[in-house]
Amino acid sequence: MRAYILAFPEKRWENYTLPVADEPVVRLTEGRLLASKRIDEVITVVRKDKLRTYSLHVSNPLPVAARSRMEALLKALPGEPFFLAEGNMPLIMPFLVNYMTGLFYENEPEALMPVWKDGTAEVTHAVYEPDALEDAINAALAEGYRSLSRIIEFLDYEPLSIEELAKRNPKVTLSFFRVRNSFDVRFAAETLRNLQG
């Protein structure tokens, strides 16, 4: 299965090249995905005007001209099911990616999405069937929605309880951690050291 990384900043403060332990966070995210046995290739969706920057950091940047993440994803959709992650998730757990892709192939839902107890779905840590996702994005855009998180209203997805998974392996929750500021950078660097040590 292919994995797609969305490294498509919408807000000025979003930076997917922020260094964590001397590596850009997007490169660490790519490395964690490639460490999953079921991921053969990682494609990174980037802003067309940032291609030069990202081509230094990731192996397969895919430049897209779009106004939002949702539009960018729509333009970059592959022809077969794929795992989607955001470019600032350097603690993605390869065992969780393997588990989710296996479950997806077993049940073949429109999407397989981890969900928190409060109902919040992790849309950028999920497995998607591209035709269903395309329909969901088009429906969300038609309704005037701009946020990618709104696609869940238009998808018949299979939820995966994060808390239930975390009972079996507490490291599961690290998979959803996003690097957004200097405190996050420190935590991510420390955690990566502990995971490798």
PDB file of C-alpha atoms in Angstrom:
ATOM      1  CA  MET A   1       0.000   0.000   0.000  1.00  0.00           C
ATOM      2  CA  ARG A   2       1.090   3.555  -0.653  1.00  0.00           C
ATOM      3  CA  ALA A   3       1.098   6.214   2.009  1.00  0.00           C
ATOM      4  CA  TYR A   4       0.398   9.846   1.256  1.00  0.00           C
ATOM      5  CA  ILE A   5       1.703  12.634   3.472  1.00  0.00           C
ATOM      6  CA  LEU A   6      -0.085  15.968   3.422  1.00  0.00           C
ATOM      7  CA  ALA A   7       2.626  18.602   3.866  1.00  0.00           C
ATOM      8  CA  PHE A   8       0.408  21.385   2.641  1.00  0.00           C
ATOM      9  CA  PRO A   9       0.397  24.350   5.050  1.00  0.00           C
ATOM     10  CA  GLU A  10      -2.810  26.374   5.148  1.00  0.00           C
ATOM     11  CA  LYS A  11      -1.784  28.735   7.944  1.00  0.00           C
ATOM     12  CA  ARG A  12       1.408  30.785   8.097  1.00  0.00           C
ATOM     13  CA  TRP A  13       2.648  29.093  11.295  1.00  0.00           C
ATOM     14  CA  GLU A  14       2.354  25.554   9.883  1.00  0.00           C
ATOM     15  CA  ASN A  15       5.852  24.312   9.082  1.00  0.00           C
ATOM     16  CA  TYR A  16       6.506  20.749   7.956  1.00  0.00           C
ATOM     17  CA  THR A  17      10.241  21.324   7.650  1.00  0.00           C
ATOM     18  CA  LEU A  18      10.664  22.249  11.331  1.00  0.00           C
ATOM     19  CA  PRO A  19      13.766  20.392  12.555  1.00  0.00           C
ATOM     20  CA  VAL A  20      13.295  17.633  15.140  1.00  0.00           C
ATOM     21  CA  ALA A  21      16.599  16.061  16.274  1.00  0.00           C
ATOM     22  CA  ASP A  22      18.300  17.730  13.266  1.00  0.00           C
ATOM     23  CA  GLU A  23      15.843  16.223  10.743  1.00  0.00           C
ATOM     24  CA  PRO A  24      12.863  18.003   9.147  1.00  0.00           C
ATOM     25  CA  VAL A  25       9.669  16.712  10.767  1.00  0.00           C
ATOM     26  CA  VAL A  26       8.269  15.679   7.346  1.00  0.00           C
ATOM     27  CA  ARG A  27      11.321  13.458   6.692  1.00  0.00           C
ATOM     28  CA  LEU A  28      10.854  11.764  10.075  1.00  0.00           C
ATOM     29  CA  THR A  29       7.172  11.202   9.254  1.00  0.00           C
ATOM     30  CA  GLU A  30       8.148   9.643   5.916  1.00  0.00           C
ATOM     31  CA  GLY A  31      10.725   7.400   7.630  1.00  0.00           C
ATOM     32  CA  ARG A  32       8.201   6.166  10.215  1.00  0.00           C
ATOM     33  CA  LEU A  33       5.741   5.265   7.443  1.00  0.00           C
ATOM     34  CA  LEU A  34       8.412   3.449   5.432  1.00  0.00           C
ATOM     35  CA  ALA A  35       9.252   1.438   8.556  1.00  0.00           C
ATOM     36  CA  SER A  36       5.772  -0.146   8.261  1.00  0.00           C
ATOM     37  CA  LYS A  37       5.931  -3.517   6.544  1.00  0.00           C
ATOM     38  CA  ARG A  38       2.782  -2.808   4.543  1.00  0.00           C
ATOM     39  CA  ILE A  39       3.856   0.568   3.120  1.00  0.00           C
ATOM     40  CA  ASP A  40       5.792   0.243  -0.164  1.00  0.00           C
ATOM     41  CA  GLU A  41       6.057   3.896  -1.128  1.00  0.00           C
ATOM     42  CA  VAL A  42       5.425   7.315   0.393  1.00  0.00           C
ATOM     43  CA  ILE A  43       4.228  10.280  -1.679  1.00  0.00           C
ATOM     44  CA  THR A  44       4.332  13.751  -0.086  1.00  0.00           C
ATOM     45  CA  VAL A  45       1.737  16.246  -1.320  1.00  0.00           C
ATOM     46  CA  VAL A  46       3.312  19.727  -1.268  1.00  0.00           C
ATOM     47  CA  ARG A  47       2.488  23.236  -2.474  1.00  0.00           C
ATOM     48  CA  LYS A  48       3.717  23.703  -6.040  1.00  0.00           C
ATOM     49  CA  ASP A  49       5.740  26.793  -5.052  1.00  0.00           C
ATOM     50  CA  LYS A  50       7.491  24.816  -2.261  1.00  0.00           C
ATOM     51  CA  LEU A  51       8.635  21.906  -4.442  1.00  0.00           C
ATOM     52  CA  ARG A  52      12.316  22.877  -4.349  1.00  0.00           C
ATOM     53  CA  THR A  53      12.332  23.003  -0.532  1.00  0.00           C
ATOM     54  CA  TYR A  54      10.576  19.658  -0.099  1.00  0.00           C
ATOM     55  CA  SER A  55      12.560  17.865  -2.797  1.00  0.00           C
ATOM     56  CA  LEU A  56      15.565  18.262  -0.467  1.00  0.00           C
ATOM     57  CA  HIS A  57      13.748  16.502   2.381  1.00  0.00           C
ATOM     58  CA  VAL A  58      11.445  13.786   1.028  1.00  0.00           C
ATOM     59  CA  SER A  59      11.861  11.085  -1.592  1.00  0.00           C
ATOM     60  CA  ASN A  60       8.644  11.593  -3.615  1.00  0.00           C
ATOM     61  CA  PRO A  61       7.241  15.131  -3.454  1.00  0.00           C
ATOM     62  CA  LEU A  62       4.060  15.658  -5.468  1.00  0.00           C
ATOM     63  CA  PRO A  63       3.545  19.373  -6.255  1.00  0.00           C
ATOM     64  CA  VAL A  64      -0.058  20.577  -6.314  1.00  0.00           C
ATOM     65  CA  ALA A  65      -1.600  24.004  -6.871  1.00  0.00           C
ATOM     66  CA  ALA A  66      -4.628  24.298  -4.568  1.00  0.00           C
ATOM     67  CA  ARG A  67      -6.208  26.652  -2.034  1.00  0.00           C
ATOM     68  CA  SER A  68      -6.689  24.136   0.763  1.00  0.00           C
ATOM     69  CA  ARG A  69      -5.609  20.698   2.010  1.00  0.00           C
ATOM     70  CA  MET A  70      -8.926  19.307   0.870  1.00  0.00           C
ATOM     71  CA  GLU A  71      -8.426  20.555  -2.701  1.00  0.00           C
ATOM     72  CA  ALA A  72      -4.793  19.425  -2.699  1.00  0.00           C
ATOM     73  CA  LEU A  73      -5.787  15.916  -1.627  1.00  0.00           C
ATOM     74  CA  LEU A  74      -8.514  15.813  -4.279  1.00  0.00           C
ATOM     75  CA  LYS A  75      -5.964  16.658  -6.995  1.00  0.00           C
ATOM     76  CA  ALA A  76      -3.441  14.098  -5.701  1.00  0.00           C
ATOM     77  CA  LEU A  77      -5.733  11.091  -5.174  1.00  0.00           C
ATOM     78  CA  PRO A  78      -4.207   7.770  -6.236  1.00  0.00           C
ATOM     79  CA  GLY A  79      -6.068   4.972  -8.012  1.00  0.00           C
ATOM     80  CA  GLU A  80      -5.937   2.472  -5.146  1.00  0.00           C
ATOM     81  CA  PRO A  81      -6.483   2.498  -1.362  1.00  0.00           C
ATOM     82  CA  PHE A  82      -3.882   4.455   0.587  1.00  0.00           C
ATOM     83  CA  PHE A  83      -2.820   5.480   4.074  1.00  0.00           C
ATOM     84  CA  LEU A  84      -2.970   9.230   4.745  1.00  0.00           C
ATOM     85  CA  ALA A  85      -0.859  11.103   7.308  1.00  0.00           C
ATOM     86  CA  GLU A  86      -0.033  14.713   8.016  1.00  0.00           C
ATOM     87  CA  GLY A  87       3.565  15.889   7.568  1.00  0.00           C
ATOM     88  CA  ASN A  88       4.040  16.864  11.209  1.00  0.00           C
ATOM     89  CA  MET A  89       3.474  13.406  12.755  1.00  0.00           C
ATOM     90  CA  PRO A  90       7.010  12.080  13.433  1.00  0.00           C
ATOM     91  CA  LEU A  91       5.890   9.525  16.033  1.00  0.00           C
ATOM     92  CA  ILE A  92       3.603   7.483  13.768  1.00  0.00           C
ATOM     93  CA  MET A  93       3.802   3.912  14.996  1.00  0.00           C
ATOM     94  CA  PRO A  94       4.669   1.451  12.202  1.00  0.00           C
ATOM     95  CA  PHE A  95       2.884  -1.393  14.049  1.00  0.00           C
ATOM     96  CA  LEU A  96      -0.337   0.672  14.094  1.00  0.00           C
ATOM     97  CA  VAL A  97      -0.056   1.441  10.365  1.00  0.00           C
ATOM     98  CA  ASN A  98       0.434  -2.305   9.695  1.00  0.00           C
ATOM     99  CA  TYR A  99      -2.545  -3.191  11.883  1.00  0.00           C
ATOM    100  CA  MET A 100      -4.797  -0.583  10.243  1.00  0.00           C
ATOM    101  CA  THR A 101      -3.914  -1.552   6.669  1.00  0.00           C
ATOM    102  CA  GLY A 102      -4.507  -5.234   7.496  1.00  0.00           C
ATOM    103  CA  LEU A 103      -7.893  -4.415   9.009  1.00  0.00           C
ATOM    104  CA  PHE A 104      -8.783  -2.257   6.010  1.00  0.00           C
ATOM    105  CA  TYR A 105      -8.105  -5.077   3.543  1.00  0.00           C
ATOM    106  CA  GLU A 106     -10.052  -7.512   5.727  1.00  0.00           C
ATOM    107  CA  ASN A 107     -13.231  -5.392   5.966  1.00  0.00           C
ATOM    108  CA  GLU A 108     -12.883  -3.127   2.892  1.00  0.00           C
ATOM    109  CA  PRO A 109     -14.742  -0.102   4.280  1.00  0.00           C
ATOM    110  CA  GLU A 110     -14.809   3.298   2.519  1.00  0.00           C
ATOM    111  CA  ALA A 111     -12.316   4.407   5.163  1.00  0.00           C
ATOM    112  CA  LEU A 112     -10.796   3.125   8.392  1.00  0.00           C
ATOM    113  CA  MET A 113     -10.328   5.936  10.864  1.00  0.00           C
ATOM    114  CA  PRO A 114      -9.071   6.076  14.456  1.00  0.00           C
ATOM    115  CA  VAL A 115     -11.548   7.899  16.703  1.00  0.00           C
ATOM    116  CA  TRP A 116     -11.119   9.346  20.212  1.00  0.00           C
ATOM    117  CA  LYS A 117     -13.687   8.752  22.955  1.00  0.00           C
ATOM    118  CA  ASP A 118     -15.136  12.260  22.415  1.00  0.00           C
ATOM    119  CA  GLY A 119     -15.888  11.386  18.777  1.00  0.00           C
ATOM    120  CA  THR A 120     -12.972  13.292  17.236  1.00  0.00           C
ATOM    121  CA  ALA A 121     -11.781  11.391  14.168  1.00  0.00           C
ATOM    122  CA  GLU A 122      -8.130  11.369  13.084  1.00  0.00           C
ATOM    123  CA  VAL A 123      -8.682  12.118   9.383  1.00  0.00           C
ATOM    124  CA  THR A 124      -4.938  12.430   8.732  1.00  0.00           C
ATOM    125  CA  HIS A 125      -4.074   9.045  10.230  1.00  0.00           C
ATOM    126  CA  ALA A 126      -6.452   6.853   8.258  1.00  0.00           C
ATOM    127  CA  VAL A 127      -6.794   4.419   5.360  1.00  0.00           C
ATOM    128  CA  TYR A 128      -9.025   5.508   2.468  1.00  0.00           C
ATOM    129  CA  GLU A 129     -10.677   4.039  -0.579  1.00  0.00           C
ATOM    130  CA  PRO A 130      -9.991   6.812  -3.150  1.00  0.00           C
ATOM    131  CA  ASP A 131     -13.386   6.873  -4.934  1.00  0.00           C
ATOM    132  CA  ALA A 132     -15.255   7.192  -1.643  1.00  0.00           C
ATOM    133  CA  LEU A 133     -12.851   9.904  -0.465  1.00  0.00           C
ATOM    134  CA  GLU A 134     -13.232  11.794  -3.742  1.00  0.00           C
ATOM    135  CA  ASP A 135     -17.030  11.755  -3.340  1.00  0.00           C
ATOM    136  CA  ALA A 136     -16.741  12.863   0.303  1.00  0.00           C
ATOM    137  CA  ILE A 137     -14.387  15.761  -0.528  1.00  0.00           C
ATOM    138  CA  ASN A 138     -16.593  16.915  -3.416  1.00  0.00           C
ATOM    139  CA  ALA A 139     -19.675  16.769  -1.166  1.00  0.00           C
ATOM    140  CA  ALA A 140     -17.878  18.700   1.601  1.00  0.00           C
ATOM    141  CA  LEU A 141     -16.686  21.345  -0.863  1.00  0.00           C
ATOM    142  CA  ALA A 142     -20.203  21.623  -2.343  1.00  0.00           C
ATOM    143  CA  GLU A 143     -21.499  22.335   1.173  1.00  0.00           C
ATOM    144  CA  GLY A 144     -18.926  25.117   1.473  1.00  0.00           C
ATOM    145  CA  TYR A 145     -16.700  23.329   3.993  1.00  0.00           C
ATOM    146  CA  ARG A 146     -12.984  24.130   3.915  1.00  0.00           C
ATOM    147  CA  SER A 147     -11.681  21.933   6.731  1.00  0.00           C
ATOM    148  CA  LEU A 148     -10.573  18.388   5.919  1.00  0.00           C
ATOM    149  CA  SER A 149     -12.101  17.137   9.181  1.00  0.00           C
ATOM    150  CA  ARG A 150     -15.603  17.696   7.712  1.00  0.00           C
ATOM    151  CA  ILE A 151     -15.199  14.805   5.237  1.00  0.00           C
ATOM    152  CA  ILE A 152     -16.278  12.348   7.948  1.00  0.00           C
ATOM    153  CA  GLU A 153     -19.861  13.590   7.510  1.00  0.00           C
ATOM    154  CA  PHE A 154     -19.855  12.246   3.953  1.00  0.00           C
ATOM    155  CA  LEU A 155     -17.983   8.965   4.441  1.00  0.00           C
ATOM    156  CA  ASP A 156     -19.230   5.583   5.589  1.00  0.00           C
ATOM    157  CA  TYR A 157     -16.088   4.960   7.619  1.00  0.00           C
ATOM    158  CA  GLU A 158     -15.208   2.226  10.066  1.00  0.00           C
ATOM    159  CA  PRO A 159     -14.192   3.784  13.403  1.00  0.00           C
ATOM    160  CA  LEU A 160     -11.290   2.362  15.383  1.00  0.00           C
ATOM    161  CA  SER A 161     -11.324   3.229  19.103  1.00  0.00           C
ATOM    162  CA  ILE A 162      -7.990   4.796  20.044  1.00  0.00           C
ATOM    163  CA  GLU A 163      -8.607   4.214  23.749  1.00  0.00           C
ATOM    164  CA  GLU A 164      -9.323   0.504  23.183  1.00  0.00           C
ATOM    165  CA  LEU A 165      -6.097   0.130  21.174  1.00  0.00           C
ATOM    166  CA  ALA A 166      -4.142   2.081  23.803  1.00  0.00           C
ATOM    167  CA  LYS A 167      -5.255  -0.391  26.505  1.00  0.00           C
ATOM    168  CA  ARG A 168      -3.311  -3.065  24.617  1.00  0.00           C
ATOM    169  CA  ASN A 169      -0.359  -0.815  23.778  1.00  0.00           C
ATOM    170  CA  PRO A 170      -0.062   2.684  25.310  1.00  0.00           C
ATOM    171  CA  LYS A 171       2.366   3.757  22.547  1.00  0.00           C
ATOM    172  CA  VAL A 172      -0.622   3.899  20.165  1.00  0.00           C
ATOM    173  CA  THR A 173      -1.473   7.429  21.347  1.00  0.00           C
ATOM    174  CA  LEU A 174       1.983   8.735  20.322  1.00  0.00           C
ATOM    175  CA  SER A 175       1.058   7.975  16.711  1.00  0.00           C
ATOM    176  CA  PHE A 176      -1.351  10.947  16.680  1.00  0.00           C
ATOM    177  CA  PHE A 177       1.093  13.488  18.109  1.00  0.00           C
ATOM    178  CA  ARG A 178       1.668  16.548  15.911  1.00  0.00           C
ATOM    179  CA  VAL A 179       4.665  18.877  16.062  1.00  0.00           C
ATOM    180  CA  ARG A 180       3.372  22.448  16.112  1.00  0.00           C
ATOM    181  CA  ASN A 181       5.830  24.439  18.274  1.00  0.00           C
ATOM    182  CA  SER A 182       9.185  24.316  20.093  1.00  0.00           C
ATOM    183  CA  PHE A 183       7.733  22.357  23.054  1.00  0.00           C
ATOM    184  CA  ASP A 184       6.451  19.727  20.632  1.00  0.00           C
ATOM    185  CA  VAL A 185       9.886  19.578  18.963  1.00  0.00           C
ATOM    186  CA  ARG A 186      11.534  18.795  22.306  1.00  0.00           C
ATOM    187  CA  PHE A 187       8.969  16.140  23.213  1.00  0.00           C
ATOM    188  CA  ALA A 188       9.201  14.497  19.771  1.00  0.00           C
ATOM    189  CA  ALA A 189      13.029  14.438  19.817  1.00  0.00           C
ATOM    190  CA  GLU A 190      13.077  12.910  23.316  1.00  0.00           C
ATOM    191  CA  THR A 191      10.407  10.336  22.459  1.00  0.00           C
ATOM    192  CA  LEU A 192      12.185   9.308  19.235  1.00  0.00           C
ATOM    193  CA  ARG A 193      15.400   8.798  21.216  1.00  0.00           C
ATOM    194  CA  ASN A 194      13.553   6.572  23.705  1.00  0.00           C
ATOM    195  CA  LEU A 195      11.843   4.588  20.918  1.00  0.00           C
ATOM    196  CA  GLN A 196      15.188   3.899  19.224  1.00  0.00           C
ATOM    197  CA  GLY A 197      17.056   3.269  22.475  1.00  0.00           C
TER     198      GLY A 197
END
